[in-house]
Coordinates of C-alpha atoms in Angstrom, one line a residue:
Chain T
M1 CA 0.1 -0.1 0.0
S2 CA 1.2 3.5 -0.7
I3 CA 0.3 6.9 0.6
P4 CA -2.9 7.9 -1.4
Q5 CA -2.3 10.8 -3.6
D6 CA -5.5 11.9 -5.3
T7 CA -8.7 10.8 -3.7
N8 CA -9.7 12.5 -0.5
R9 CA -6.7 14.9 -0.5
S10 CA -7.0 15.6 3.3
G11 CA -7.1 11.8 4.0
S12 CA -3.8 11.6 2.2
K13 CA -2.4 14.4 4.3
I14 CA -3.3 12.5 7.4
V15 CA -1.8 9.4 6.2
S16 CA 1.3 11.2 5.0
A17 CA 1.8 13.0 8.3
F18 CA 1.3 9.7 10.3
V19 CA 3.6 7.6 8.3
N20 CA 6.3 10.4 8.6
F21 CA 5.6 11.1 12.2
Q22 CA 4.8 14.7 11.7
K23 CA 2.9 14.7 14.9
T24 CA 1.6 18.4 15.1
E25 CA 0.7 18.3 11.3
F26 CA -1.0 15.0 11.8
L27 CA -3.2 16.1 14.7
N28 CA -4.1 19.4 13.2
Q29 CA -5.2 17.7 10.1
V30 CA -7.3 15.2 12.1
E31 CA -8.9 18.2 13.9
K32 CA -9.4 20.1 10.7
N33 CA -11.2 17.2 9.0
L34 CA -13.4 16.8 12.0
V35 CA -14.3 20.4 12.1
R36 CA -15.3 20.4 8.4
G37 CA -17.6 17.5 9.0
D38 CA -15.8 14.5 7.8
D39 CA -17.1 11.1 8.9
P40 CA -15.0 10.1 12.0
L41 CA -15.1 6.5 10.9
Q42 CA -13.5 7.5 7.5
I43 CA -10.8 9.2 9.4
I44 CA -10.1 6.1 11.4
E45 CA -10.0 4.1 8.2
A46 CA -7.3 6.5 7.1
L47 CA -5.4 5.8 10.1
T48 CA -5.7 2.0 9.7
N49 CA -4.4 2.4 6.3
A50 CA -1.6 4.5 7.6
M51 CA -0.7 2.0 10.0
E52 CA -0.6 -0.7 7.4
I53 CA 2.0 1.4 5.6
V54 CA 4.0 1.7 8.7
G55 CA 3.8 -2.2 9.1
E56 CA 5.0 -2.6 5.5
K57 CA 7.9 -0.3 6.3
F58 CA 8.8 -2.3 9.4
S59 CA 8.6 -5.6 7.4
R60 CA 11.1 -4.1 4.9
G61 CA 13.5 -3.0 7.5
E62 CA 12.9 0.7 7.1
Y63 CA 11.1 1.1 10.4
F64 CA 11.9 -0.6 13.6
L65 CA 10.1 -1.3 16.9
A66 CA 10.8 2.4 17.9
E67 CA 8.6 3.5 15.0
L68 CA 5.9 1.0 15.7
I69 CA 5.7 2.5 19.2
R70 CA 5.5 6.0 17.8
S71 CA 2.9 5.0 15.5
A72 CA 0.9 3.4 18.4
M73 CA 1.2 6.7 20.3
L74 CA 0.0 8.8 17.5
F75 CA -2.9 6.6 16.8
K76 CA -3.9 6.8 20.6
D77 CA -3.5 10.7 20.5
A78 CA -5.8 10.8 17.4
M79 CA -8.3 8.6 18.8
E80 CA -8.5 10.8 22.0
I81 CA -9.7 13.5 19.7
I82 CA -12.0 11.2 17.5
E83 CA -13.6 8.9 20.0
P84 CA -15.9 11.5 21.8
L85 CA -17.3 12.3 18.5
L86 CA -18.3 8.8 17.8
S87 CA -22.0 8.2 18.2
Q88 CA -23.3 5.1 20.0
S89 CA -24.3 3.7 16.8
D90 CA -21.0 4.2 15.2
Q91 CA -19.3 0.9 14.7
R92 CA -15.6 0.8 13.8
K93 CA -14.8 -1.6 11.0
S94 CA -12.6 -4.5 12.2
F95 CA -11.3 -7.5 10.4
G96 CA -11.9 -9.7 13.4
S97 CA -11.1 -10.0 17.1
I98 CA -8.5 -11.7 19.3
V99 CA -8.6 -12.7 23.0
L100 CA -5.1 -11.6 24.3
G101 CA -3.3 -12.1 27.6
T102 CA 0.0 -12.9 29.4
P103 CA -0.7 -16.4 31.0
K104 CA -0.3 -17.4 34.5
G105 CA 3.1 -17.0 36.0
D106 CA 4.1 -14.0 34.0
I107 CA 3.3 -10.3 34.8
H108 CA 5.0 -8.7 31.9
D109 CA 3.0 -6.8 29.6
V110 CA 5.1 -4.3 27.5
G111 CA 5.1 -6.6 24.4
K112 CA 1.5 -7.5 24.8
N113 CA 0.5 -3.9 25.1
L114 CA 2.5 -2.9 22.1
F115 CA 1.1 -5.8 19.9
S116 CA -2.4 -4.7 21.3
A117 CA -1.9 -1.0 20.3
V118 CA -0.6 -1.8 16.8
A119 CA -3.0 -4.5 16.1
N120 CA -6.0 -2.2 17.2
A121 CA -4.8 0.4 15.0
S122 CA -4.7 -2.0 12.2
G123 CA -8.3 -2.8 12.6
L124 CA -8.3 -5.9 14.9
E125 CA -10.6 -5.9 17.9
I126 CA -8.5 -6.6 21.0
I127 CA -10.0 -8.4 24.1
D128 CA -7.3 -7.9 26.5
L129 CA -7.3 -10.1 29.6
G130 CA -4.2 -8.5 31.2
V131 CA -1.5 -10.5 32.8
D132 CA -1.1 -13.6 35.0
V133 CA -4.2 -14.9 33.4
P134 CA -5.5 -18.3 34.5
P135 CA -5.8 -20.7 31.7
V136 CA -9.5 -21.3 32.2
K137 CA -10.1 -17.6 31.8
F138 CA -8.9 -17.6 28.2
I139 CA -11.3 -20.5 27.3
D140 CA -14.2 -18.7 29.1
E141 CA -13.6 -15.5 27.2
M142 CA -13.2 -17.4 23.8
K143 CA -16.5 -19.1 24.5
E144 CA -18.2 -15.8 25.6
T145 CA -17.0 -13.6 22.7
G146 CA -16.9 -16.3 19.9
S147 CA -13.5 -15.1 18.9
K148 CA -11.6 -17.3 16.7
L149 CA -8.1 -16.0 17.7
L150 CA -6.4 -16.5 21.0
G151 CA -3.2 -14.7 21.5
M152 CA -0.7 -15.3 24.3
S153 CA 2.3 -13.3 25.2
G154 CA 5.2 -14.1 27.5
L155 CA 8.7 -12.9 28.5
I156 CA 9.7 -15.7 30.9
T157 CA 9.7 -19.4 30.6
P158 CA 7.1 -20.2 33.4
V159 CA 4.6 -19.0 30.9
F160 CA 5.1 -22.1 28.7
S161 CA 3.3 -24.5 31.0
S162 CA 0.5 -22.1 31.1
M163 CA 0.2 -21.7 27.5
K164 CA 0.4 -25.5 27.0
E165 CA -2.4 -25.9 29.6
V166 CA -4.6 -23.4 27.6
V167 CA -4.2 -25.3 24.4
G168 CA -5.1 -28.6 26.3
L169 CA -8.3 -26.8 27.7
L170 CA -9.3 -25.9 24.1
R171 CA -9.2 -29.6 23.2
E172 CA -11.0 -30.6 26.1
E173 CA -13.7 -28.1 25.3
G174 CA -13.8 -29.5 21.8
I175 CA -13.1 -26.2 20.2
R176 CA -9.4 -26.5 19.4
N177 CA -10.0 -27.0 15.7
Q178 CA -12.2 -24.0 15.5
V179 CA -9.7 -21.4 16.7
K180 CA -6.2 -20.4 16.0
V181 CA -3.6 -20.0 18.8
L182 CA -0.7 -17.4 18.4
I183 CA 2.1 -17.1 20.8
G184 CA 4.7 -14.2 21.0
G185 CA 7.1 -12.6 23.2
S186 CA 11.0 -12.7 23.1
V187 CA 11.3 -15.9 25.1
T188 CA 9.2 -17.9 22.5
T189 CA 10.7 -19.8 19.7
P190 CA 9.3 -21.9 16.8
E191 CA 10.3 -25.1 18.9
C192 CA 8.4 -24.1 21.9
K193 CA 5.4 -23.3 19.6
N194 CA 5.4 -27.1 18.8
Y195 CA 5.8 -27.9 22.6
I196 CA 2.9 -25.7 23.5
G197 CA 0.7 -26.8 20.5
A198 CA 0.2 -23.3 19.1
D199 CA -0.3 -22.5 15.5
F200 CA 1.9 -19.6 15.2
Q201 CA 4.9 -18.1 16.9
T202 CA 6.6 -14.8 16.4
T203 CA 8.4 -12.0 18.2
D204 CA 7.2 -9.5 15.5
A205 CA 4.0 -7.5 16.1
I206 CA 3.6 -7.1 12.4
E207 CA 4.0 -10.7 11.5
G208 CA 1.5 -11.5 14.2
I209 CA -1.1 -9.2 12.6
S210 CA -0.6 -10.7 9.2
A211 CA -0.9 -14.0 10.7
C212 CA -4.3 -13.1 12.3
K213 CA -5.6 -11.8 8.8
K214 CA -4.6 -15.0 7.3
F215 CA -6.0 -17.2 10.0
L216 CA -9.3 -15.4 10.0
K217 CA -9.5 -15.9 6.1
E218 CA -8.7 -19.7 6.5
L219 CA -11.4 -20.1 9.3
E220 CA -13.9 -18.2 7.2
G221 CA -13.2 -20.4 4.3
Q222 CA -13.7 -23.4 6.5
N223 CA -17.1 -22.0 7.6
V224 CA -16.2 -22.6 11.3
S225 CA -18.9 -21.7 13.5
Chain D
M1 CA 40.9 -38.8 25.3
S2 CA 42.5 -35.6 26.2
A3 CA 42.6 -34.4 29.8
E4 CA 42.1 -30.8 31.2
T5 CA 45.3 -28.9 31.6
M6 CA 44.0 -25.6 33.0
T7 CA 42.2 -24.4 36.1
P8 CA 39.0 -22.6 35.6
T9 CA 40.4 -19.3 36.2
E10 CA 43.2 -19.9 33.5
R11 CA 40.7 -21.2 31.1
M12 CA 38.3 -18.1 31.5
E13 CA 41.2 -15.7 31.2
A14 CA 42.5 -17.4 28.0
A15 CA 39.1 -17.1 26.5
Y16 CA 38.8 -13.5 27.5
H17 CA 42.2 -12.9 26.0
L18 CA 41.2 -14.6 22.7
E19 CA 43.6 -17.5 23.2
K20 CA 42.7 -21.2 23.0
P21 CA 42.3 -22.8 26.3
D22 CA 42.4 -26.6 26.9
R23 CA 38.7 -26.8 26.3
V24 CA 35.7 -24.5 25.8
P25 CA 35.0 -22.8 29.2
V26 CA 31.2 -23.2 30.2
V27 CA 29.5 -20.7 32.4
M28 CA 25.9 -21.1 33.4
N29 CA 24.4 -17.9 34.7
V30 CA 22.7 -19.4 37.7
D31 CA 21.1 -17.2 40.3
E32 CA 18.9 -18.0 43.4
K33 CA 16.0 -18.6 41.1
F34 CA 17.0 -21.9 39.4
A35 CA 19.2 -22.8 42.2
G36 CA 16.3 -22.7 44.7
R37 CA 14.0 -24.6 42.5
Y38 CA 16.7 -27.2 42.0
M39 CA 17.4 -27.5 45.7
G40 CA 13.6 -27.8 46.6
L41 CA 13.1 -24.6 47.9
T42 CA 10.3 -22.0 47.1
Q43 CA 11.0 -18.7 45.2
A44 CA 9.9 -16.8 48.3
E45 CA 12.4 -18.7 50.5
V46 CA 15.4 -17.7 48.2
T47 CA 14.3 -14.3 47.4
H48 CA 13.8 -12.9 50.8
N49 CA 16.4 -14.9 52.8
F50 CA 20.0 -14.1 51.7
E51 CA 21.6 -17.1 53.4
A52 CA 19.1 -19.5 51.8
G53 CA 19.7 -17.8 48.3
T54 CA 23.4 -17.9 48.6
K55 CA 23.4 -21.5 49.9
A56 CA 21.1 -22.7 47.0
I57 CA 23.5 -21.2 44.6
R58 CA 26.5 -22.8 46.4
D59 CA 24.7 -26.2 46.6
T60 CA 23.7 -26.2 43.1
F61 CA 27.3 -25.3 41.9
D62 CA 28.6 -28.3 43.8
A63 CA 25.9 -30.8 42.8
F64 CA 26.7 -30.1 39.1
G65 CA 30.3 -30.6 39.6
E66 CA 31.2 -26.8 39.3
W67 CA 31.4 -24.8 36.1
D68 CA 34.1 -22.4 35.1
A69 CA 32.9 -19.2 36.4
L70 CA 30.3 -17.8 38.8
A71 CA 27.9 -15.1 37.0
E72 CA 25.9 -14.4 40.3
H73 CA 26.8 -15.6 43.8
F74 CA 24.1 -14.0 45.9
P75 CA 20.4 -13.4 45.5
L76 CA 20.0 -10.6 42.9
A77 CA 16.6 -10.2 43.9
E78 CA 17.6 -8.6 47.4
W79 CA 19.8 -6.3 45.7
Y80 CA 17.1 -5.0 43.4
L81 CA 14.9 -4.4 46.3
V82 CA 17.4 -2.0 47.9
D83 CA 19.1 -0.5 44.8
A84 CA 17.1 2.7 44.2
E85 CA 19.0 3.1 41.0
M86 CA 17.3 0.3 39.4
P87 CA 14.4 2.3 38.3
M88 CA 11.7 -0.3 38.2
K89 CA 9.4 -1.6 40.9
F90 CA 9.3 -5.2 41.7
K91 CA 6.6 -7.9 42.6
T92 CA 8.1 -10.5 44.7
P93 CA 7.1 -14.0 45.6
G94 CA 5.4 -14.7 48.8
R95 CA 4.3 -11.0 49.0
E96 CA 2.8 -9.4 45.8
L97 CA 3.0 -12.6 44.1
P98 CA 2.3 -16.3 44.9
E99 CA 4.9 -18.3 46.8
D100 CA 6.6 -19.9 43.9
Y101 CA 6.5 -17.2 41.3
I102 CA 9.8 -15.7 40.4
L103 CA 10.4 -12.0 41.2
Q104 CA 9.4 -9.8 38.3
P105 CA 9.9 -6.1 37.3
V106 CA 7.2 -3.8 36.8
E107 CA 8.0 -0.9 34.4
F108 CA 6.6 2.4 35.2
E109 CA 7.5 6.1 34.5
A110 CA 10.0 6.2 37.4
I111 CA 11.5 9.5 35.9
T112 CA 9.3 12.1 34.0
R113 CA 10.4 14.2 31.0
D114 CA 10.5 17.1 33.5
D115 CA 13.1 15.4 35.7
Y116 CA 15.6 15.6 32.9
D117 CA 16.6 19.1 33.7
T118 CA 16.7 18.2 37.5
I119 CA 19.0 15.4 36.8
I120 CA 21.3 17.7 34.7
E121 CA 21.2 20.2 37.4
M122 CA 21.6 18.0 40.6
G123 CA 23.6 15.3 39.1
W124 CA 22.6 11.6 39.3
P125 CA 23.6 10.5 42.8
S126 CA 21.9 13.4 44.4
F127 CA 18.7 12.8 42.2
V128 CA 18.7 9.0 43.3
N129 CA 19.1 10.1 46.9
E130 CA 16.7 13.0 47.1
I131 CA 14.0 12.0 44.6
L132 CA 14.2 8.4 43.0
C133 CA 14.7 6.5 46.4
E134 CA 11.2 7.6 47.7
R135 CA 9.6 7.2 44.2
S136 CA 10.8 3.8 43.2
R137 CA 11.4 2.2 46.5
G138 CA 9.4 4.1 49.0
V139 CA 12.3 4.7 51.3
T140 CA 14.4 7.7 52.2
A141 CA 18.1 8.1 51.1
E142 CA 19.1 7.1 54.7
E143 CA 17.1 4.0 54.8
A144 CA 18.3 3.0 51.5
A145 CA 21.9 3.6 52.4
K146 CA 21.6 1.6 55.5
A147 CA 20.0 -1.3 53.7
K148 CA 22.7 -1.2 51.2
K149 CA 25.4 -1.1 53.7
T150 CA 24.1 -4.1 55.3
F151 CA 23.7 -5.9 52.1
K152 CA 27.1 -5.1 50.9
E153 CA 28.6 -6.4 54.2
R154 CA 26.8 -9.7 53.6
V155 CA 27.9 -9.8 50.0
S156 CA 31.5 -9.1 50.9
K157 CA 31.6 -12.2 53.3
I158 CA 30.2 -14.5 50.6
T159 CA 32.6 -13.1 47.9
E160 CA 35.5 -13.7 50.2
Y161 CA 34.1 -17.3 50.6
W162 CA 34.4 -17.9 46.7
H163 CA 37.8 -16.1 46.6
Q164 CA 39.1 -18.6 49.1
R165 CA 37.7 -21.5 47.1
G166 CA 39.5 -20.1 44.0
V167 CA 36.3 -19.8 42.0
F168 CA 36.5 -17.3 39.2
F169 CA 33.8 -14.6 38.9
L170 CA 32.5 -13.8 35.4
S171 CA 33.0 -10.2 36.0
G172 CA 33.2 -7.5 38.6
P173 CA 30.2 -5.3 39.3
I174 CA 27.2 -4.9 36.9
I175 CA 26.5 -1.5 35.6
R176 CA 24.0 -0.1 32.9
H177 CA 24.6 1.7 29.7
P178 CA 22.9 4.9 30.2
F179 CA 20.6 4.2 27.2
H180 CA 19.4 1.0 28.9
H181 CA 19.2 2.8 32.2
L182 CA 17.1 5.7 31.0
S183 CA 14.8 3.4 28.9
C184 CA 14.0 1.3 32.0
A185 CA 13.5 4.5 34.2
R186 CA 11.4 6.4 31.7
S187 CA 9.5 3.2 30.4
I188 CA 10.1 2.1 26.9
T189 CA 7.2 3.9 25.4
H190 CA 8.1 7.3 26.9
F191 CA 11.7 6.9 26.4
T192 CA 11.1 6.1 22.7
M193 CA 9.2 9.4 22.3
D194 CA 11.9 11.3 24.0
L195 CA 14.5 10.0 21.5
F196 CA 12.5 11.6 18.6
E197 CA 11.1 14.6 20.3
I198 CA 14.0 15.7 22.7
P199 CA 17.2 13.9 21.5
E200 CA 19.6 16.6 22.7
K201 CA 18.2 16.5 26.2
V202 CA 18.4 12.9 26.3
M203 CA 22.1 13.0 25.3
R204 CA 22.8 15.6 28.0
V205 CA 21.2 13.3 30.6
M206 CA 23.1 10.3 29.3
D207 CA 26.2 12.3 29.8
V208 CA 25.4 12.8 33.4
L209 CA 24.5 9.1 34.0
V210 CA 27.6 7.8 32.2
D211 CA 30.0 9.5 34.7
T212 CA 28.3 7.6 37.6
A213 CA 28.3 4.4 35.8
I214 CA 32.0 4.7 35.1
E215 CA 32.8 5.6 38.7
N216 CA 30.7 2.6 40.0
G217 CA 32.3 0.3 37.5
I218 CA 35.8 1.2 38.6
Y219 CA 35.1 1.2 42.1
G220 CA 33.1 -2.1 42.1
T221 CA 35.7 -4.0 40.0
K222 CA 38.6 -3.0 42.3
E223 CA 36.3 -3.9 45.4
K224 CA 35.7 -7.4 43.9
K225 CA 39.5 -7.8 43.0
H226 CA 38.4 -8.4 39.4
W227 CA 39.5 -6.8 35.9
V228 CA 36.2 -7.1 34.0
V229 CA 33.3 -4.8 34.1
R230 CA 29.9 -5.9 33.1
V231 CA 27.7 -3.6 31.2
I232 CA 24.0 -4.3 30.6
E233 CA 22.2 -3.3 27.3
E234 CA 18.8 -4.9 26.7
R235 CA 17.1 -2.4 24.6
A236 CA 19.4 -0.7 22.0
S237 CA 19.5 -3.6 19.2
N238 CA 18.7 -3.1 15.6
Y239 CA 15.4 -4.9 16.3
Y240 CA 14.5 -1.8 18.4
M241 CA 16.0 1.1 16.5
S242 CA 17.9 2.0 13.2
L243 CA 21.8 1.7 13.1
E244 CA 21.7 5.5 12.6
M245 CA 20.0 5.8 15.9
F246 CA 22.5 3.3 17.5
E247 CA 25.4 5.3 16.2
K248 CA 23.9 8.6 17.7
F249 CA 22.4 7.3 21.0
W250 CA 24.6 4.2 21.9
M251 CA 28.1 4.2 20.6
P252 CA 29.4 7.4 22.0
W253 CA 28.7 6.4 25.6
A254 CA 29.9 3.0 25.0
H255 CA 33.1 4.3 23.7
K256 CA 33.5 6.6 26.7
M257 CA 32.9 3.5 29.2
V258 CA 35.3 1.3 27.2
D259 CA 38.1 3.9 27.2
A260 CA 37.6 4.8 30.9
F261 CA 37.8 1.1 31.9
I262 CA 40.6 0.1 29.6
A263 CA 42.5 3.1 31.1
E264 CA 42.2 1.2 34.5
G265 CA 43.4 -2.0 33.0
F266 CA 39.9 -3.6 32.8
N267 CA 38.1 -5.4 30.1
I268 CA 34.6 -4.9 29.3
L269 CA 31.8 -7.5 29.1
F270 CA 28.6 -6.2 27.2
H271 CA 25.5 -8.2 28.1
L272 CA 23.5 -7.9 25.0
D273 CA 19.8 -9.0 25.1
S274 CA 17.6 -9.0 22.1
D275 CA 18.9 -9.5 18.4
F276 CA 22.3 -7.6 18.1
T277 CA 23.4 -9.3 14.7
N278 CA 23.4 -6.2 12.7
N279 CA 24.9 -4.1 15.4
L280 CA 27.9 -6.5 15.9
K281 CA 30.1 -4.7 13.2
Y282 CA 30.3 -1.7 15.6
F283 CA 32.0 -3.7 18.2
K284 CA 35.1 -3.8 16.0
E285 CA 35.6 -0.3 16.8
F286 CA 36.7 -1.2 20.4
P287 CA 40.2 -2.4 20.9
K288 CA 40.9 -6.0 20.1
G289 CA 40.9 -8.4 22.9
R290 CA 39.4 -5.9 25.5
V291 CA 35.7 -6.6 25.0
I292 CA 33.4 -9.7 25.6
I293 CA 29.9 -10.0 24.3
E294 CA 27.4 -12.1 26.1
T295 CA 24.3 -12.8 23.9
D296 CA 20.9 -14.0 24.6
G297 CA 19.4 -16.4 22.3
M298 CA 18.5 -14.1 19.5
T299 CA 21.9 -12.8 18.1
N300 CA 23.2 -15.0 15.3
L301 CA 26.3 -16.5 16.9
L302 CA 27.7 -17.6 13.5
K303 CA 27.6 -14.2 12.3
A304 CA 29.2 -13.0 15.5
K305 CA 32.2 -15.5 14.8
E306 CA 32.4 -14.2 11.2
I307 CA 32.4 -10.5 12.2
L308 CA 34.1 -10.5 15.6
G309 CA 36.1 -13.8 15.6
G310 CA 39.7 -13.1 16.6
H311 CA 38.8 -9.6 18.0
T312 CA 36.1 -10.0 20.6
C313 CA 35.4 -12.9 22.9
I314 CA 31.9 -14.4 22.3
K315 CA 29.9 -15.8 25.4
G316 CA 26.8 -17.4 24.0
D317 CA 24.3 -19.2 24.4
V318 CA 21.7 -22.0 24.5
P319 CA 18.1 -20.3 24.2
A320 CA 16.1 -20.3 27.2
A321 CA 13.1 -22.0 25.4
M322 CA 15.4 -25.0 24.6
L323 CA 16.7 -25.5 28.1
V324 CA 13.1 -25.7 29.3
C325 CA 11.1 -27.4 26.5
G326 CA 13.9 -29.4 24.7
N327 CA 15.5 -32.6 25.5
P328 CA 19.2 -33.5 26.2
A329 CA 19.7 -34.8 22.6
E330 CA 18.6 -31.4 21.1
V331 CA 20.7 -29.5 23.6
T332 CA 23.6 -31.7 22.9
E333 CA 23.5 -31.2 19.3
Y334 CA 23.0 -27.4 19.5
C335 CA 26.0 -27.1 21.8
K336 CA 28.2 -29.3 19.6
K337 CA 27.4 -26.9 16.7
L338 CA 28.5 -24.0 18.8
V339 CA 31.6 -25.5 19.9
D340 CA 32.6 -26.7 16.4
E341 CA 31.8 -23.4 14.8
L342 CA 33.0 -20.9 17.4
G343 CA 35.3 -22.9 19.8
K344 CA 38.0 -24.2 17.5
D345 CA 40.3 -21.0 17.7
G346 CA 39.5 -19.9 21.2
G347 CA 37.8 -16.7 22.3
F348 CA 34.5 -18.5 23.0
I349 CA 32.7 -19.4 26.2
L350 CA 29.7 -21.7 26.1
S351 CA 26.8 -20.5 28.1
N352 CA 23.1 -20.1 28.5
G353 CA 21.5 -16.7 27.6
C354 CA 20.9 -14.0 30.3
T355 CA 19.9 -15.7 33.5
I356 CA 19.3 -19.4 33.4
P357 CA 15.4 -20.1 33.5
V358 CA 14.0 -21.3 36.9
D359 CA 12.4 -24.3 35.0
T360 CA 15.5 -25.5 33.1
K361 CA 15.3 -29.2 33.0
P362 CA 18.3 -30.4 34.9
E363 CA 19.4 -33.0 32.4
N364 CA 19.5 -30.2 29.7
F365 CA 21.7 -28.2 32.2
Q366 CA 24.0 -31.2 32.4
A367 CA 24.1 -31.7 28.7
V368 CA 25.6 -28.3 28.3
L369 CA 28.3 -28.9 30.9
D370 CA 29.1 -32.2 29.3
I371 CA 29.7 -30.8 25.8
A372 CA 32.1 -28.2 27.3
R373 CA 33.9 -30.7 29.7
Y374 CA 34.2 -33.7 27.2
Y375 CA 33.5 -33.0 23.7
S376 CA 35.3 -29.7 23.5
L377 CA 38.5 -31.3 24.8
N378 CA 39.0 -32.9 21.6
I379 CA 38.4 -30.2 19.1

């Protein structure tokens, strides 16, 4: 995706300022667009497109974790302006949802929060359970929300046994084949993905978001209900 | 089969000096967490009881037949709880956490952006004593100083015990690169915004911090009767920021520390968490044979050998996940490869990454030791 040039010129200004981290210009343009009556949901869509461009730059090695953090902060600043103007009936378009948490034994949340911020900005609805989450709580939330994606993050190895327990509980509940399990965090490896029984492992937030999109398409194609 | 011809101290010193020892040295970074679990104690027992923690480390060292250097010899946890310079809060087992959880840091904005000017004006030690102590530890400067004094007296006794035993310490004191220190103190999110929004101010504050880091490094290394200073860096890798930013925000202060420590006759061990593969070329700027890098599962060690072989000692590492989830055959194969690729010409130390995981399988721990002790004798 590239920065849109012609259609909706102000939208392209928002995207350009976001991608280039011109904070003042970006926030001014957001406010300007709102004042002139632009649909807030369309502005959020522009932000999502901008986040996708940032993600592409990260994947190409032009941007790094620092830029992901910056983009998440810019998105948050913009949403603070936009959200009060959303009506109750306004539904932000999302491409799916994920139940996310740091499992029992681990209270770290920096990586999880960053993934959450970037993924939310990219259009994924986040159901964040927090840290030190008992395995059964993941299952309860998956059943309650009907989410097809379960994401677990960790920074220390005690989290592995909790992650494995979560996957075991999904099997016991008979819903393992209906969902996808993603694990992340710098302590995780492709090998421990197999040990835990997860579907995907990464230490890269952008890769994680791409995997979410791919899995949701797959599950849709399987007509999993 | 060949036999060992060196003491652990001789072996470690040879590796540090880029020579080829009789075999590849092996260092397992054991602290009270794994040691406590291995000896059947709860995390609360070894975190809050200095004697229990140091005994667990000693008993584990003996139970595994010793390895070539001790990375930690007292419960680090207790140090964190009294060291106000460590700008994170901690949740500890048996108190804020269940009995057998490991101690874990809680990152928060210990230093605000407004504090930068205060640090520049007051200097770091005064800022720690008059402001940070209360904010991050909830104690006054006097209470912190008293707790530290008592703690240091106990550490001094156990340090002397190990000196008497002739055991080599991996390094002298642990200090933090100002970049890492500020990132922890501001929290990674706020610090990231600082780097882009007020870069000059960040650099001025790092100028202040580095002087204290150097002073502490020199003092602590002499006190421990050592000649290597260990510098922690967990956040500056190319995964986090561009190489241009690394050149701007990390290298100048690294050079300052390296120059100061070399002037004292010391070597420098950089503890590098995260993926530093793309940053490795910068370590060739430091004098040959004066720096050791200690990696943590993500840096490509074969690349490290290609770039830094014959210039920098490499201490690296079996990934944490492999030690916990893997089996001895996998660990053995992995370590053999490391020894074959990195150990032939010397300047290599086999190790785990960072601190050994609390739930490391003992048979995997043993497998790492066996490769160094037996397989590497014959390479």
